[in-house]
PDB file of C-alpha atoms in Angstrom:
ATOM      1  CA  ALA A   1      -6.189 -22.487 -37.633  1.00 54.00           C
ATOM      2  CA  GLY A   2      -4.227 -25.457 -38.952  1.00 64.00           C
ATOM      3  CA  THR A   3      -2.301 -28.382 -37.628  1.00 76.00           C
ATOM      4  CA  PRO A   4       1.312 -29.134 -36.758  1.00 89.00           C
ATOM      5  CA  LEU A   5       1.366 -31.531 -39.713  1.00 94.00           C
ATOM      6  CA  ALA A   6       0.269 -28.792 -42.134  1.00 94.00           C
ATOM      7  CA  GLU A   7       2.968 -26.516 -40.749  1.00 94.00           C
ATOM      8  CA  GLN A   8       5.592 -29.232 -41.176  1.00 94.00           C
ATOM      9  CA  VAL A   9       4.478 -29.901 -44.748  1.00 95.00           C
ATOM     10  CA  LEU A  10       4.929 -26.225 -45.639  1.00 96.00           C
ATOM     11  CA  ASP A  11       8.432 -26.243 -44.145  1.00 92.00           C
ATOM     12  CA  GLN A  12       9.293 -29.378 -46.103  1.00 93.00           C
ATOM     13  CA  LEU A  13       7.871 -27.872 -49.290  1.00 95.00           C
ATOM     14  CA  ALA A  14      10.051 -24.790 -48.843  1.00 92.00           C
ATOM     15  CA  THR A  15      13.055 -27.077 -48.302  1.00 89.00           C
ATOM     16  CA  TYR A  16      12.175 -28.971 -51.475  1.00 91.00           C
ATOM     17  CA  TYR A  17      12.225 -25.716 -53.451  1.00 90.00           C
ATOM     18  CA  ILE A  18      15.619 -24.835 -51.953  1.00 85.00           C
ATOM     19  CA  LEU A  19      16.947 -28.201 -53.115  1.00 85.00           C
ATOM     20  CA  GLN A  20      15.564 -27.429 -56.578  1.00 88.00           C
ATOM     21  CA  ASN A  21      17.411 -24.066 -56.515  1.00 85.00           C
ATOM     22  CA  ASP A  22      14.102 -22.205 -56.683  1.00 90.00           C
ATOM     23  CA  ASP A  23      14.604 -19.640 -53.925  1.00 86.00           C
ATOM     24  CA  ALA A  24      11.738 -17.478 -55.182  1.00 90.00           C
ATOM     25  CA  LYS A  25       9.243 -20.295 -54.734  1.00 94.00           C
ATOM     26  CA  ALA A  26      10.792 -21.256 -51.377  1.00 90.00           C
ATOM     27  CA  ALA A  27      10.426 -17.648 -50.224  1.00 91.00           C
ATOM     28  CA  GLU A  28       6.726 -17.708 -51.164  1.00 94.00           C
ATOM     29  CA  VAL A  29       6.186 -20.857 -49.125  1.00 95.00           C
ATOM     30  CA  PHE A  30       8.137 -19.461 -46.153  1.00 92.00           C
ATOM     31  CA  ALA A  31       5.978 -16.319 -46.304  1.00 93.00           C
ATOM     32  CA  GLU A  32       2.809 -18.440 -46.297  1.00 95.00           C
ATOM     33  CA  LEU A  33       4.169 -20.557 -43.452  1.00 95.00           C
ATOM     34  CA  TYR A  34       4.943 -17.478 -41.362  1.00 92.00           C
ATOM     35  CA  HIS A  35       1.596 -15.862 -42.164  1.00 94.00           C
ATOM     36  CA  LYS A  36      -0.352 -18.958 -41.082  1.00 95.00           C
ATOM     37  CA  TYR A  37       1.844 -20.094 -38.167  1.00 94.00           C
ATOM     38  CA  PRO A  38       3.912 -17.174 -36.828  1.00 93.00           C
ATOM     39  CA  LYS A  39       4.245 -18.749 -33.380  1.00 92.00           C
ATOM     40  CA  GLY A  40       4.488 -22.356 -34.562  1.00 92.00           C
ATOM     41  CA  ALA A  41       7.454 -24.692 -34.488  1.00 90.00           C
ATOM     42  CA  TYR A  42       8.754 -23.338 -37.821  1.00 90.00           C
ATOM     43  CA  GLY A  43       7.701 -19.703 -37.405  1.00 90.00           C
ATOM     44  CA  ASP A  44      11.121 -18.389 -36.445  1.00 87.00           C
ATOM     45  CA  ARG A  45      12.816 -20.153 -39.362  1.00 86.00           C
ATOM     46  CA  ALA A  46      10.159 -18.947 -41.785  1.00 89.00           C
ATOM     47  CA  ALA A  47      10.494 -15.338 -40.601  1.00 88.00           C
ATOM     48  CA  TYR A  48      14.288 -15.497 -40.871  1.00 84.00           C
ATOM     49  CA  CYS A  49      14.187 -17.000 -44.357  1.00 85.00           C
ATOM     50  CA  VAL A  50      11.691 -14.384 -45.527  1.00 87.00           C
ATOM     51  CA  ARG A  51      14.089 -11.674 -44.306  1.00 83.00           C
ATOM     52  CA  VAL A  52      17.001 -13.398 -46.073  1.00 82.00           C
ATOM     53  CA  SER A  53      15.034 -13.542 -49.323  1.00 82.00           C
ATOM     54  CA  ARG A  54      14.280  -9.815 -49.141  1.00 79.00           C
ATOM     55  CA  VAL A  55      17.992  -8.978 -49.266  1.00 75.00           C
ATOM     56  CA  HIS A  56      18.500 -11.385 -52.181  1.00 70.00           C
ATOM     57  CA  VAL A  57      20.893 -13.763 -50.455  1.00 65.00           C
ATOM     58  CA  PRO A  58      20.676 -17.328 -51.800  1.00 69.00           C
ATOM     59  CA  PHE A  59      19.257 -19.597 -49.110  1.00 65.00           C
ATOM     60  CA  GLN A  60      22.168 -22.043 -49.326  1.00 63.00           C
ATOM     61  CA  ALA A  61      24.569 -19.142 -48.680  1.00 62.00           C
ATOM     62  CA  ALA A  62      22.609 -17.478 -45.874  1.00 62.00           C
ATOM     63  CA  PRO A  63      24.440 -17.140 -42.588  1.00 60.00           C
ATOM     64  CA  VAL A  64      23.391 -19.230 -39.610  1.00 59.00           C
ATOM     65  CA  TYR A  65      21.397 -17.253 -37.078  1.00 62.00           C
ATOM     66  CA  ASP A  66      20.580 -17.730 -33.385  1.00 60.00           C
ATOM     67  CA  LYS A  67      23.471 -20.012 -32.362  1.00 51.00           C
ATOM     68  CA  GLY A  68      22.955 -22.401 -35.259  1.00 49.00           C
ATOM     69  CA  ARG A  69      19.245 -22.923 -34.707  1.00 56.00           C
ATOM     70  CA  LEU A  70      17.970 -20.990 -37.708  1.00 59.00           C
ATOM     71  CA  GLN A  71      19.219 -21.671 -41.197  1.00 65.00           C
ATOM     72  CA  CYS A  72      17.628 -21.336 -44.585  1.00 71.00           C
ATOM     73  CA  SER A  73      19.889 -23.922 -46.121  1.00 65.00           C
ATOM     74  CA  THR A  74      18.904 -27.556 -46.257  1.00 57.00           C
ATOM     75  CA  LYS A  75      21.690 -28.399 -43.817  1.00 50.00           C
ATOM     76  CA  ARG A  76      19.980 -26.661 -40.917  1.00 42.00           C
ATOM     77  CA  ALA A  77      20.085 -28.013 -37.385  1.00 33.00           C
ATOM     78  CA  LEU A  78      16.849 -27.103 -35.650  1.00 36.00           C
ATOM     79  CA  SER A  79      16.169 -27.767 -32.031  1.00 36.00           C
ATOM     80  CA  ASN A  80      13.075 -29.807 -32.911  1.00 38.00           C
ATOM     81  CA  GLY A  81      15.196 -32.310 -34.845  1.00 42.00           C
ATOM     82  CA  THR A  82      13.725 -31.815 -38.316  1.00 43.00           C
ATOM     83  CA  ALA A  83      15.866 -31.866 -41.423  1.00 39.00           C
TER      84      ALA A  83
END
């Protein structure tokens, strides 16, 4: 099944790839994150970022979704307080 820590590590890895301007790799990690933890703490963000990647919008330029809770950029403000 997995652990919350493993889920968090995948989210942080995807964020790392965004910071490295490697959206393709970030999209792969978000897809894995969503596949493994669709209802987890990062599931909504992962699903949103996978959808963003499918329309070829750079993550840093993606619009904020769900009243500011979901962002693909590294400047996201999630309700669970992660960065």
